[in-house]
CSV table of C-alpha atoms and ligand atoms in Angstrom, one decimal:
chain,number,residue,atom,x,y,z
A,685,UNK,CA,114.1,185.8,199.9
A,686,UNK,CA,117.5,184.6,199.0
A,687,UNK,CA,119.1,188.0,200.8
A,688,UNK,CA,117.2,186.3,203.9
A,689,UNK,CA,118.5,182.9,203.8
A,690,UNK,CA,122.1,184.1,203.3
A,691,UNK,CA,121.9,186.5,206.1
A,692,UNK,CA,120.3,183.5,208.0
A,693,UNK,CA,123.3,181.5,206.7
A,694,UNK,CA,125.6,184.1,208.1
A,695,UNK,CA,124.4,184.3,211.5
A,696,UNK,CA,124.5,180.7,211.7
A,697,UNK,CA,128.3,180.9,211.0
A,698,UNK,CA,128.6,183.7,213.5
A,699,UNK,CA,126.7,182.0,216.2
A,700,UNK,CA,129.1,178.7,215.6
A,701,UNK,CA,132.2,180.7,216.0
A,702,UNK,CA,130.7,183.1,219.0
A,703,UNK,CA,130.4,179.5,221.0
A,704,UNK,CA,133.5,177.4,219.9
A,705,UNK,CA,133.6,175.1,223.0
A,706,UNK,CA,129.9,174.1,222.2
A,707,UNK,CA,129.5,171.0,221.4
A,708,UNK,CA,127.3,170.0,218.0
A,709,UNK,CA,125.4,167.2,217.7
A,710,UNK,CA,124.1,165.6,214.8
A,711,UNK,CA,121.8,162.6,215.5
A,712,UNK,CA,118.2,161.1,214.3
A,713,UNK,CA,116.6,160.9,217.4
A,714,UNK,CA,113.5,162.6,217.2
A,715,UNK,CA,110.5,160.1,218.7
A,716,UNK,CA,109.3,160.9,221.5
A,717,UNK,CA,111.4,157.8,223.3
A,718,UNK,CA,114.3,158.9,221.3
A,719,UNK,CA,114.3,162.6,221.9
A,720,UNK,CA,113.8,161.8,226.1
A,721,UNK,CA,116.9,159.5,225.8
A,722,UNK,CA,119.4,162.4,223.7
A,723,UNK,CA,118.1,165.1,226.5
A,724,UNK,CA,120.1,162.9,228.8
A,725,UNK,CA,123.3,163.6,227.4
A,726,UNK,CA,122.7,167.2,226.5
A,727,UNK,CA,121.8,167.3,230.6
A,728,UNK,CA,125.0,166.0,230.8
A,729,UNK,CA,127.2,167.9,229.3
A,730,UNK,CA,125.5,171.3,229.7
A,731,UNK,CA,126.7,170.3,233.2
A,732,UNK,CA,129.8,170.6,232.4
A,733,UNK,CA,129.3,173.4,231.2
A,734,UNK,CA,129.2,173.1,227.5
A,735,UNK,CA,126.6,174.4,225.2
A,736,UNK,CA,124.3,172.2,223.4
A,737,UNK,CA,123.7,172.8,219.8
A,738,UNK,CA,121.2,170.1,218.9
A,739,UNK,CA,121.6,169.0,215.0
A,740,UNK,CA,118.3,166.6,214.8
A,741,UNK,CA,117.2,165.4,211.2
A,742,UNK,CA,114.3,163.2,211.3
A,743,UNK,CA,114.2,160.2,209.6
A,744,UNK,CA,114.0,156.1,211.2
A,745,UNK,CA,117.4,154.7,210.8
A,746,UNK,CA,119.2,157.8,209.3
A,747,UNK,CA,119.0,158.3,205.5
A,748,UNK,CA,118.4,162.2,206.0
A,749,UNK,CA,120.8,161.9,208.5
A,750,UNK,CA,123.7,161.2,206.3
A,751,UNK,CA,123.1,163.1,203.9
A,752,UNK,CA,123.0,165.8,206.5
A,753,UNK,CA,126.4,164.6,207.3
A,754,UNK,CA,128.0,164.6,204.1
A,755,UNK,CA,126.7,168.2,203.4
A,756,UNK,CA,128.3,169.6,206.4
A,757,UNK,CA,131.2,168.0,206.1
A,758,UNK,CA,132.1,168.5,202.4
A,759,UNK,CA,131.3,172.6,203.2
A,760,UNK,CA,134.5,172.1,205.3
A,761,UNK,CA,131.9,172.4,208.3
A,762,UNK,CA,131.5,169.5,210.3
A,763,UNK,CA,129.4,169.2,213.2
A,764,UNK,CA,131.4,168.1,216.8
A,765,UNK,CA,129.4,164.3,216.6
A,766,UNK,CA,127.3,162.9,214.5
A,767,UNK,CA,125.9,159.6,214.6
A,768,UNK,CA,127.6,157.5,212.5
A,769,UNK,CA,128.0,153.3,213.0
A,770,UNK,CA,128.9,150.2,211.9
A,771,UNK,CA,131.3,150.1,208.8
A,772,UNK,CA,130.4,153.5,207.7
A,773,UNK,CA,133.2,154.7,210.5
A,774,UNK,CA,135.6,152.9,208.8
A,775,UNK,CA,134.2,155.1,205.3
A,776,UNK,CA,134.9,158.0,207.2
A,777,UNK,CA,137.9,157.1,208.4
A,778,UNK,CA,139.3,156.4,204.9
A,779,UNK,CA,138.1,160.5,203.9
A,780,UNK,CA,140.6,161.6,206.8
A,781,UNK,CA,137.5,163.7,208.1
A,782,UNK,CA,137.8,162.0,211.9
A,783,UNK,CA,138.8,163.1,214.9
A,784,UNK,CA,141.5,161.6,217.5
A,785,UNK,CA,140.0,160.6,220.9
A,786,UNK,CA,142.2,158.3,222.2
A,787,UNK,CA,142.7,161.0,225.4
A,788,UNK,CA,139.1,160.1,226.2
A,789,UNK,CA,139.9,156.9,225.5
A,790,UNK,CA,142.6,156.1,227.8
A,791,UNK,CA,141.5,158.4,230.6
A,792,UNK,CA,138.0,155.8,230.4
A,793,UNK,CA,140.0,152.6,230.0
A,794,UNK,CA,137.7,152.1,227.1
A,795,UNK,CA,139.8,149.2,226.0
A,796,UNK,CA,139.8,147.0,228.8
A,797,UNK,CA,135.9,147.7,229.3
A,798,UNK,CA,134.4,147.4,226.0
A,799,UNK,CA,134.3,143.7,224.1
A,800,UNK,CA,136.7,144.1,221.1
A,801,UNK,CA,134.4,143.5,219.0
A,802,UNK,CA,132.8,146.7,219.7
A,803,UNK,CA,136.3,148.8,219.9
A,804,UNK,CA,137.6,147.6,216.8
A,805,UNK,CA,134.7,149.1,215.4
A,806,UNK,CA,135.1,152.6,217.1
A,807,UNK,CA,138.9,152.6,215.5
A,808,UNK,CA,140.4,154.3,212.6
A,809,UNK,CA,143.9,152.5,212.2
A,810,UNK,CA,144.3,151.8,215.8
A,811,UNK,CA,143.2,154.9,217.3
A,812,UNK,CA,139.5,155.8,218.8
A,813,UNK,CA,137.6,157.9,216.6
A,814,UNK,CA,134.2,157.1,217.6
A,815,UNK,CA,131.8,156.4,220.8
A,816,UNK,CA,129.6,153.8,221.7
A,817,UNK,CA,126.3,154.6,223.3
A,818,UNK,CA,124.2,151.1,223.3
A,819,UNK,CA,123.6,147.5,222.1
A,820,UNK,CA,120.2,147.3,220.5
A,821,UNK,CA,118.9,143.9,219.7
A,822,UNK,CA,117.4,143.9,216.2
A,823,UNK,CA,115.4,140.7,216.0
A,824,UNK,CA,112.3,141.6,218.3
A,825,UNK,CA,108.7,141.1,217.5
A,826,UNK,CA,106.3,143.3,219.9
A,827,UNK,CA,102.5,142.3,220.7
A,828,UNK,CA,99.5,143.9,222.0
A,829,UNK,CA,98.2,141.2,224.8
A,830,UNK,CA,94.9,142.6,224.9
A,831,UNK,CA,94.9,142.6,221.1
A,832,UNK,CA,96.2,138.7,220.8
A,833,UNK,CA,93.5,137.6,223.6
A,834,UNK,CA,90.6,139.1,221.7
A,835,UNK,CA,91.4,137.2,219.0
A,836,UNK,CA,92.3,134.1,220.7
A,837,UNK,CA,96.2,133.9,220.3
A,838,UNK,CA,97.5,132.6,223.0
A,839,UNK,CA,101.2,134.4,223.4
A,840,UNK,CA,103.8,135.4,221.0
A,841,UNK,CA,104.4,132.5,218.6
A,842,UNK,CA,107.8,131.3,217.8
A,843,UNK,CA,107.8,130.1,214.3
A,844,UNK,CA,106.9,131.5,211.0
A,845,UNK,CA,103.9,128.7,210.5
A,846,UNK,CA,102.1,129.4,213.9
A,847,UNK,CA,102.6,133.5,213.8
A,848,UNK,CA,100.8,132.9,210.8
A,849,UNK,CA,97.8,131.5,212.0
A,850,UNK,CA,97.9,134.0,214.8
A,851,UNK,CA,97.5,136.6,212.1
A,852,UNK,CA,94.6,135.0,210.7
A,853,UNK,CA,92.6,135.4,214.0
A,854,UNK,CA,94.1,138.7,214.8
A,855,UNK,CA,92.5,140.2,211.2
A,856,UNK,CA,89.5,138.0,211.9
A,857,UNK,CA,88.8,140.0,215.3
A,858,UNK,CA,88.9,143.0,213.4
A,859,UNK,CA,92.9,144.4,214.3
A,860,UNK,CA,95.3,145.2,211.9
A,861,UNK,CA,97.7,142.1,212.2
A,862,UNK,CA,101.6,143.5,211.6
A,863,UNK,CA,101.8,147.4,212.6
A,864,UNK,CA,104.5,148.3,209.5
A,865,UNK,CA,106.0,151.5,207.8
A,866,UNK,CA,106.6,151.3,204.2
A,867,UNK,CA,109.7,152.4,204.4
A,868,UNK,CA,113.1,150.7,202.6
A,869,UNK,CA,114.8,150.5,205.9
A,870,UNK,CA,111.5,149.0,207.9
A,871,UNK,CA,111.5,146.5,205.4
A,872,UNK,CA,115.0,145.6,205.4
A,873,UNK,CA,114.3,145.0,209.2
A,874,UNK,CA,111.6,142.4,209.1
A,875,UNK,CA,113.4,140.4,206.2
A,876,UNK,CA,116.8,140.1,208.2
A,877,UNK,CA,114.5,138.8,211.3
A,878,UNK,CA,113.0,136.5,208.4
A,879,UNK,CA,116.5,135.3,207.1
A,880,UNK,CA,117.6,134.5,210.7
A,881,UNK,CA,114.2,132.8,211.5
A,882,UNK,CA,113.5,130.9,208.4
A,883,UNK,CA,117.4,130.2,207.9
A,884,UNK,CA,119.1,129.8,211.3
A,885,UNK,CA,122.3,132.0,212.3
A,886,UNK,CA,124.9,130.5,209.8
A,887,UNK,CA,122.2,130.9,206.9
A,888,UNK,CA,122.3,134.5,208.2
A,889,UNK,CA,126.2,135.7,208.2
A,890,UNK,CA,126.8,133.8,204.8
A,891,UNK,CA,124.1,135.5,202.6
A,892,UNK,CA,123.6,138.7,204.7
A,893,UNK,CA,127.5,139.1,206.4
A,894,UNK,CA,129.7,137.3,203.9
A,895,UNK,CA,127.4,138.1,201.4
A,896,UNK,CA,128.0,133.9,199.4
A,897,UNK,CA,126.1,133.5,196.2
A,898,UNK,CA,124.9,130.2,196.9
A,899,UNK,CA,123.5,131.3,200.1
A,900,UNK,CA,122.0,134.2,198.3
A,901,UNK,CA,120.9,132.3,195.1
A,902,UNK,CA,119.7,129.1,197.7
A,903,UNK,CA,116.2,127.8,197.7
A,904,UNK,CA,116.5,128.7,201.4
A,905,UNK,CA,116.3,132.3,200.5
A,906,UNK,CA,113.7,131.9,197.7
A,907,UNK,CA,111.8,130.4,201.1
A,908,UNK,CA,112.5,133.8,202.5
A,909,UNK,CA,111.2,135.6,199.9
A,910,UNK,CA,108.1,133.5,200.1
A,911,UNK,CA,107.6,134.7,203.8
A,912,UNK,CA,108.0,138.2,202.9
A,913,UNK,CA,105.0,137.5,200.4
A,914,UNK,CA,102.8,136.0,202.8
A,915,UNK,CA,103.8,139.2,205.7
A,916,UNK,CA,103.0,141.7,203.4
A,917,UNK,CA,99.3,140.3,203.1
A,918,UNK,CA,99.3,141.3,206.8
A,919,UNK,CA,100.0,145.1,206.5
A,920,UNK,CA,97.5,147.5,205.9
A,921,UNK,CA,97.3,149.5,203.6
A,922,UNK,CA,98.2,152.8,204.6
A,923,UNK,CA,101.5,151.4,205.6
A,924,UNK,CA,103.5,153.5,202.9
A,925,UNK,CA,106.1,156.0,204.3
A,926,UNK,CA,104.9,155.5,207.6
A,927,UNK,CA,107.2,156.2,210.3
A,928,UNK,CA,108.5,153.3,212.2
A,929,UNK,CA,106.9,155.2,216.1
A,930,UNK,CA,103.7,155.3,214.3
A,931,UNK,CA,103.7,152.1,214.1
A,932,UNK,CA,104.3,151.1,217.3
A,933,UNK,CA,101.6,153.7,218.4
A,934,UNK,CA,99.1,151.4,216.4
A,935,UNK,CA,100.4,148.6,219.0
A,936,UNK,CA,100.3,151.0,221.9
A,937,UNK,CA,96.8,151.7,220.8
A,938,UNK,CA,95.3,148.1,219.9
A,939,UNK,CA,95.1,149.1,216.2
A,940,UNK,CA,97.2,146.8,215.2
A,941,UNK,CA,98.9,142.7,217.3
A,942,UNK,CA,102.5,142.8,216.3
A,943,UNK,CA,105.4,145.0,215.3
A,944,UNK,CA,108.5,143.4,213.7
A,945,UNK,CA,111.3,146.2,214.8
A,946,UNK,CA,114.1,146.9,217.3
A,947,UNK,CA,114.3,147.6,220.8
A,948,UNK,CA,113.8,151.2,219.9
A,949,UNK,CA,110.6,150.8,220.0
A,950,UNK,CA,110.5,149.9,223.0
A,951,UNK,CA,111.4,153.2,223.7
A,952,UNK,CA,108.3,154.1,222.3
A,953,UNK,CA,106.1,152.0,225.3
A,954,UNK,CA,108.0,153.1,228.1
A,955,UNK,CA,107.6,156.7,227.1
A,956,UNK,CA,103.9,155.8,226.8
A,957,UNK,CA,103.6,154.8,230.6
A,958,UNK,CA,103.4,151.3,229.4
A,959,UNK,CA,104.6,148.0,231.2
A,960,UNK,CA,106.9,144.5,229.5
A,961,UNK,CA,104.8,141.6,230.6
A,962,UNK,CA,101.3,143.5,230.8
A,963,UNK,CA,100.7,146.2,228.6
A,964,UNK,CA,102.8,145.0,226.1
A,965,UNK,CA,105.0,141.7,225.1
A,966,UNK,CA,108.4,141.5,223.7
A,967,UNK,CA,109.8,137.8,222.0
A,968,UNK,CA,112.3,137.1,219.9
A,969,UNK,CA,111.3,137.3,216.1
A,970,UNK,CA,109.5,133.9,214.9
A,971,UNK,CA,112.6,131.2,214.8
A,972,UNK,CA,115.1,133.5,216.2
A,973,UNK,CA,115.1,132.9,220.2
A,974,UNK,CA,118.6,131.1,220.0
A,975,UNK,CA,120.0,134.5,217.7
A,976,UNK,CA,120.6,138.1,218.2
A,977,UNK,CA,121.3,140.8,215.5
A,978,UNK,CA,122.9,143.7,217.3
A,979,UNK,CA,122.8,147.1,216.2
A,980,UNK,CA,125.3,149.8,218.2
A,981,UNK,CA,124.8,152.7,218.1
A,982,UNK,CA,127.4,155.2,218.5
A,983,UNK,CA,129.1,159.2,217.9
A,984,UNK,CA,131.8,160.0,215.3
A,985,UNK,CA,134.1,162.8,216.5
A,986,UNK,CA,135.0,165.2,213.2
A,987,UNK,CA,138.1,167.4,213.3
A,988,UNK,CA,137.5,171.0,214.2
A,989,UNK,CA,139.1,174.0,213.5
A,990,UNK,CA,138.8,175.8,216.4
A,991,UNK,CA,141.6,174.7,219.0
A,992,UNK,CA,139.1,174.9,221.8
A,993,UNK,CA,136.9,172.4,220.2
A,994,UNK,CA,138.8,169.6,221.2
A,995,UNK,CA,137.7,169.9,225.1
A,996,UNK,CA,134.2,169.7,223.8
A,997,UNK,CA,134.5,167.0,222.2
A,998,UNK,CA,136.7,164.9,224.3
A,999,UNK,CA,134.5,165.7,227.4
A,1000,UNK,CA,131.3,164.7,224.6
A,1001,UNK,CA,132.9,161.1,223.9
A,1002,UNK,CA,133.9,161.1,228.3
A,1003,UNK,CA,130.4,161.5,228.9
A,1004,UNK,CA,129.1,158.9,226.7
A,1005,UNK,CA,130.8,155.9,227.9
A,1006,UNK,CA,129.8,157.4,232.0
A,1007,UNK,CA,128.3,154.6,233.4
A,1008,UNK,CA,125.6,157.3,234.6
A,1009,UNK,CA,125.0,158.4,230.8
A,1010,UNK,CA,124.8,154.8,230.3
A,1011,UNK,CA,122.3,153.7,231.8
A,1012,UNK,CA,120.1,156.6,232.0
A,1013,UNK,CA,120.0,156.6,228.6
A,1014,UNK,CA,119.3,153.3,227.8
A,1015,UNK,CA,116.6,152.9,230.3
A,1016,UNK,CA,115.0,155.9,228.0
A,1017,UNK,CA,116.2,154.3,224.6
A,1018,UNK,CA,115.3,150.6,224.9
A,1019,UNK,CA,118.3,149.4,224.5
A,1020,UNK,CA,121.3,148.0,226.8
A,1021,UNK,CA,124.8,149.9,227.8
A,1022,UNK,CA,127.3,148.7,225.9
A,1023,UNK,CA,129.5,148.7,229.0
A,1024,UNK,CA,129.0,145.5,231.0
A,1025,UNK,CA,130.1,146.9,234.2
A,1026,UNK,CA,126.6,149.3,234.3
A,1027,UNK,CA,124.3,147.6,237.0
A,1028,UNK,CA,121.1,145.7,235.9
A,1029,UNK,CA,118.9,146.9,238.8
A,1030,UNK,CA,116.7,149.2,236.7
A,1031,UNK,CA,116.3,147.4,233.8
A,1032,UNK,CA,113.0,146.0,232.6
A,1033,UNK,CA,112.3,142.7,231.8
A,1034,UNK,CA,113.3,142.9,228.2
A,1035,UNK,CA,116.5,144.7,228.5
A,1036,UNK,CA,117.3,141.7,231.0
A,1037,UNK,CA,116.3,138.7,228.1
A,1038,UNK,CA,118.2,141.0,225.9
A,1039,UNK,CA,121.5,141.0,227.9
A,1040,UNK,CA,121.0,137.2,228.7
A,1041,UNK,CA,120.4,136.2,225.2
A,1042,UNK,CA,123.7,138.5,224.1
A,1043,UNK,CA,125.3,136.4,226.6
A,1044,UNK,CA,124.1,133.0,225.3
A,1045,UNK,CA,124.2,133.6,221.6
A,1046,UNK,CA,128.2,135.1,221.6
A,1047,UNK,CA,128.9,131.5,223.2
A,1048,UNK,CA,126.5,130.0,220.9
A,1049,UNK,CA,128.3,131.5,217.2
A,1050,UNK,CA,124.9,132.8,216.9
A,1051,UNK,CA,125.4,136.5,217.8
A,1052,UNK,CA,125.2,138.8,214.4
A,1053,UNK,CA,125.4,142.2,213.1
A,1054,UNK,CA,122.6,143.6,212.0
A,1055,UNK,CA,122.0,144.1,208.2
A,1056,UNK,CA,119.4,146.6,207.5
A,1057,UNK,CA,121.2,149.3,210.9
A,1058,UNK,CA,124.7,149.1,209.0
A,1059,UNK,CA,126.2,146.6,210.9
A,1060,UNK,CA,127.0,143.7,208.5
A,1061,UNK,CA,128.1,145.3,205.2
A,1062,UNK,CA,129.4,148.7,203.0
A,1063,UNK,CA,126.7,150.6,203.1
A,1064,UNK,CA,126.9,150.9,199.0
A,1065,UNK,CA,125.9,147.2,199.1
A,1066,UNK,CA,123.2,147.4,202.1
A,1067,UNK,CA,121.5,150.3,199.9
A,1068,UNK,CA,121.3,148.0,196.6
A,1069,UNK,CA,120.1,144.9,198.8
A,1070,UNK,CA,117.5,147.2,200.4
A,1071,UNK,CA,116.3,148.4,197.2
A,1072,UNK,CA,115.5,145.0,196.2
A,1073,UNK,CA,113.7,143.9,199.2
A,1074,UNK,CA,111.4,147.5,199.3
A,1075,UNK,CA,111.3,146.9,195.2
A,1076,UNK,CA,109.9,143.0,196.3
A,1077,UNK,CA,107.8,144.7,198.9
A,1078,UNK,CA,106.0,147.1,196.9
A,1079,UNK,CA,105.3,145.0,193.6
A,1080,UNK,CA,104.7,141.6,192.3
A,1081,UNK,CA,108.3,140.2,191.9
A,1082,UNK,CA,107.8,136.8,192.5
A,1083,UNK,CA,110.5,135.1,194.9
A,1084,UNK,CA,112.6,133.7,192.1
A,1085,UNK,CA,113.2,137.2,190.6
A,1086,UNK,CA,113.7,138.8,194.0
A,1087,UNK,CA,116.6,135.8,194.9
A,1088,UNK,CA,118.6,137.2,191.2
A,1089,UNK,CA,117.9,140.4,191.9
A,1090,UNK,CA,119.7,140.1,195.5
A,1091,UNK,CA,122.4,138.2,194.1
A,1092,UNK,CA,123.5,140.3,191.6
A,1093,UNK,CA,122.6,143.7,194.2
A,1094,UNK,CA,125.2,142.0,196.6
A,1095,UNK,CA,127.7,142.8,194.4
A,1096,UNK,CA,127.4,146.3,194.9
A,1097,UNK,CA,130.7,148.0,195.7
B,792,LIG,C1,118.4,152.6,214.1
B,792,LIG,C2,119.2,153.3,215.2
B,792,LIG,C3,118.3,153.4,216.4
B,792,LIG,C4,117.0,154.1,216.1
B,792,LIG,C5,116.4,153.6,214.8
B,792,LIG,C6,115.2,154.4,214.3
B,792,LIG,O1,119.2,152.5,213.0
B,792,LIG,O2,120.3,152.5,215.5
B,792,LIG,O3,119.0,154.1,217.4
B,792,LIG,O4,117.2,155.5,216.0
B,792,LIG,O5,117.3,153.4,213.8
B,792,LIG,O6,115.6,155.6,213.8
């Protein structure tokens, strides 16, 4: 047995040698909208001509998938890409493990195309290290209509009080009223749609961005807390370690009314066949209409030791900011292009209210990164944060206990 996995090791290391221009990707997109949108840039690039060695570890939102990471790379074998965002590039950055793709860079004019606030992110002491792919938009809520009539709801509501009373009548008709996966991260997702709803923007960036005590120790958060309580009394209760997709499957289906989640599942219904505006509904997150927590998605480039790597990978990161890949992909994923210059024709009406409300809320100071997709903070202080709100989620901490616990979680360096 062990004489089989080190063999098996060994041809591994063989085949990754044979094929040094390949390029190896390491992502978590395995859904079935998820896994459609990736084939796109494997189509791509196999092209070009490059081999496509897929490095998939499933797992919503990437836990497995860093660990994955950090295995590989601390065995002094790093994968090509891996999907890495937010301030965790910078983390990388510091471990000197990150490649140089400032040729890609310059050849695409990535700088004078992408908002700054999405370059600065992709750089390691002024130089590109990392691709964009997307802008998802965090703070969705998706609905079954069919669901919502039966039961007398008329629409998506837009505060906390009146989704409330939808819920009612949506258990009272029988349905399931939140579709939810008991998952840390899942969790973490529906409270930062509850701090932005129940707290407005500013309430938002100081407890969940600038990470204030008083913000975090406010009664405006114990008010949060309280929400959280009254959702969970909405969630069935198989929802344990459910995966995000199934979830939205129990929308799909009519198990379940509404899903808190972001615009990756709307990957979900367009893979499904299913139709924005008639098979399914997508609103901003009770209170949040005016706000938008984006989440961007994009590729860290690792060193290589091969010299013929590089033309991989620069060719990899050339690809991903194509127009084409763009928007192909995106149509697939949910999401938007991160490039504003990619046409809107194809886009559905949701992707539309997504980049209009982008638009609005970066005039409005009400445009935020997203806390629970590694946007906002270290991701040593988003992991004690989210343990607190899963811990809140899967007990009887009252809100008080939850508000200290968060306080003294934020501190986490
Ligand atoms: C997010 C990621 C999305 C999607 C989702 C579920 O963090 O940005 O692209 O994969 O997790 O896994």
């Amino acid at each position: 047995m062990k004489l089989k996995s080190i063999v098996l090791a060994t041809s591994v290391v063989l085949a990754s040698n044979a094929f040094a221009a390949d390029v190896e990707v390491l992502h978590y997109w395995t859904s079935g909208g998820e896994a459609k949108s990736v084939a796109e840039l494997k189509k791509i690039m196999q092209a070009k001509g490059f081999g496509w060695k897929d490095f998939a570890v499933a797992g919503g939102a990437g836990e497995n998938a860093m660990t994955a990471v950090k295995a590989r790379v601390m065995s002094g074998n790093a994968p090509t890409a891996a999907q890495i965002k937010g301030p965790s590039i910078q983390e990388w950055g510091a471990e000197g493990t990150l490649a140089n793709i400032d040729e890609a860079a310059k050849d695409g004019k990535w700088d004078a195309i992408l908002p700054k606030v999405v370059s600065d992110v992709m750089k390691y002491k002024g130089h590109y290290v990392a691709a964009p792919v997307n802008v998802h938009r965090v703070n969705w809520v998706w609905a079954n209509p069919e669901v919502l009539k039966k039961a007398g709801v008329d629409g998506v509501p837009t505060t906390w009080d009146a989704f409330f009373v939808a819920a009612d009548k949506i258990q009272k008709s029988g349905a399931i009223a939140i579709a939810h996966g008991g998952q840390p991260w899942q969790d973490a997702t529906i409270f930062e749609s509850v701090v932005l709803g129940v707290g407005g923007a500013q309430f938002y960036d100081k407890s969940l961005v600038k990470l204030d005590q008083a913000s975090l120790t406010s009664p405006t958060m114990v008010k949060v807390f309280d929400t959280m309580a009254k959702i969970k009394t909405y969630i069935d209760k198989d929802a344990a370690g459910r995966e995000w997709n199934l979830a939205t499957a129990m929308v799909i289906n009519g198990k379940a009314g509404f899903q808190f989640m972001g615009d990756w599942a709307k990957g979900e219904f367009t893979a499904a066949g299913k139709v924005p505006g008639k098979d399914f509904l997508c609103a901003a997150a009770p209170g949040t209409e005016k706000s938008y927590t984006f989440n961007i998605d994009s590729f860290a480039m690792f060193n290589q030791k091969a010299a013929d790597a590089k033309k991989g990978q620069l060719a990899l990161a050339t690809s991903i900011m194509s127009p084409e890949f763009q928007e192909v992909f995106n149509l697939n994923k949910g999401s938007i292009p991160v490039r504003p210059d990619v046409p809107r024709g194809k886009f559905d009406a949701c992707a539309t209210k997504s980049m209009d409300d982008m638009a609005a809320s970066s005039k409005a100071g009400s445009l935020e990164p997203s806390f629970a997709h590694g946007m906002a903070v270290h991701s040593a202080t988003q992991g004690a944060i989210t343990d607190v709100i899963a811990k809140f989620m899967n007990s009887n901490m009252s809100s008080k206990d939850a508000v200290a616990a968060l306080a003294k979680a934020a501190k986490t360096k």
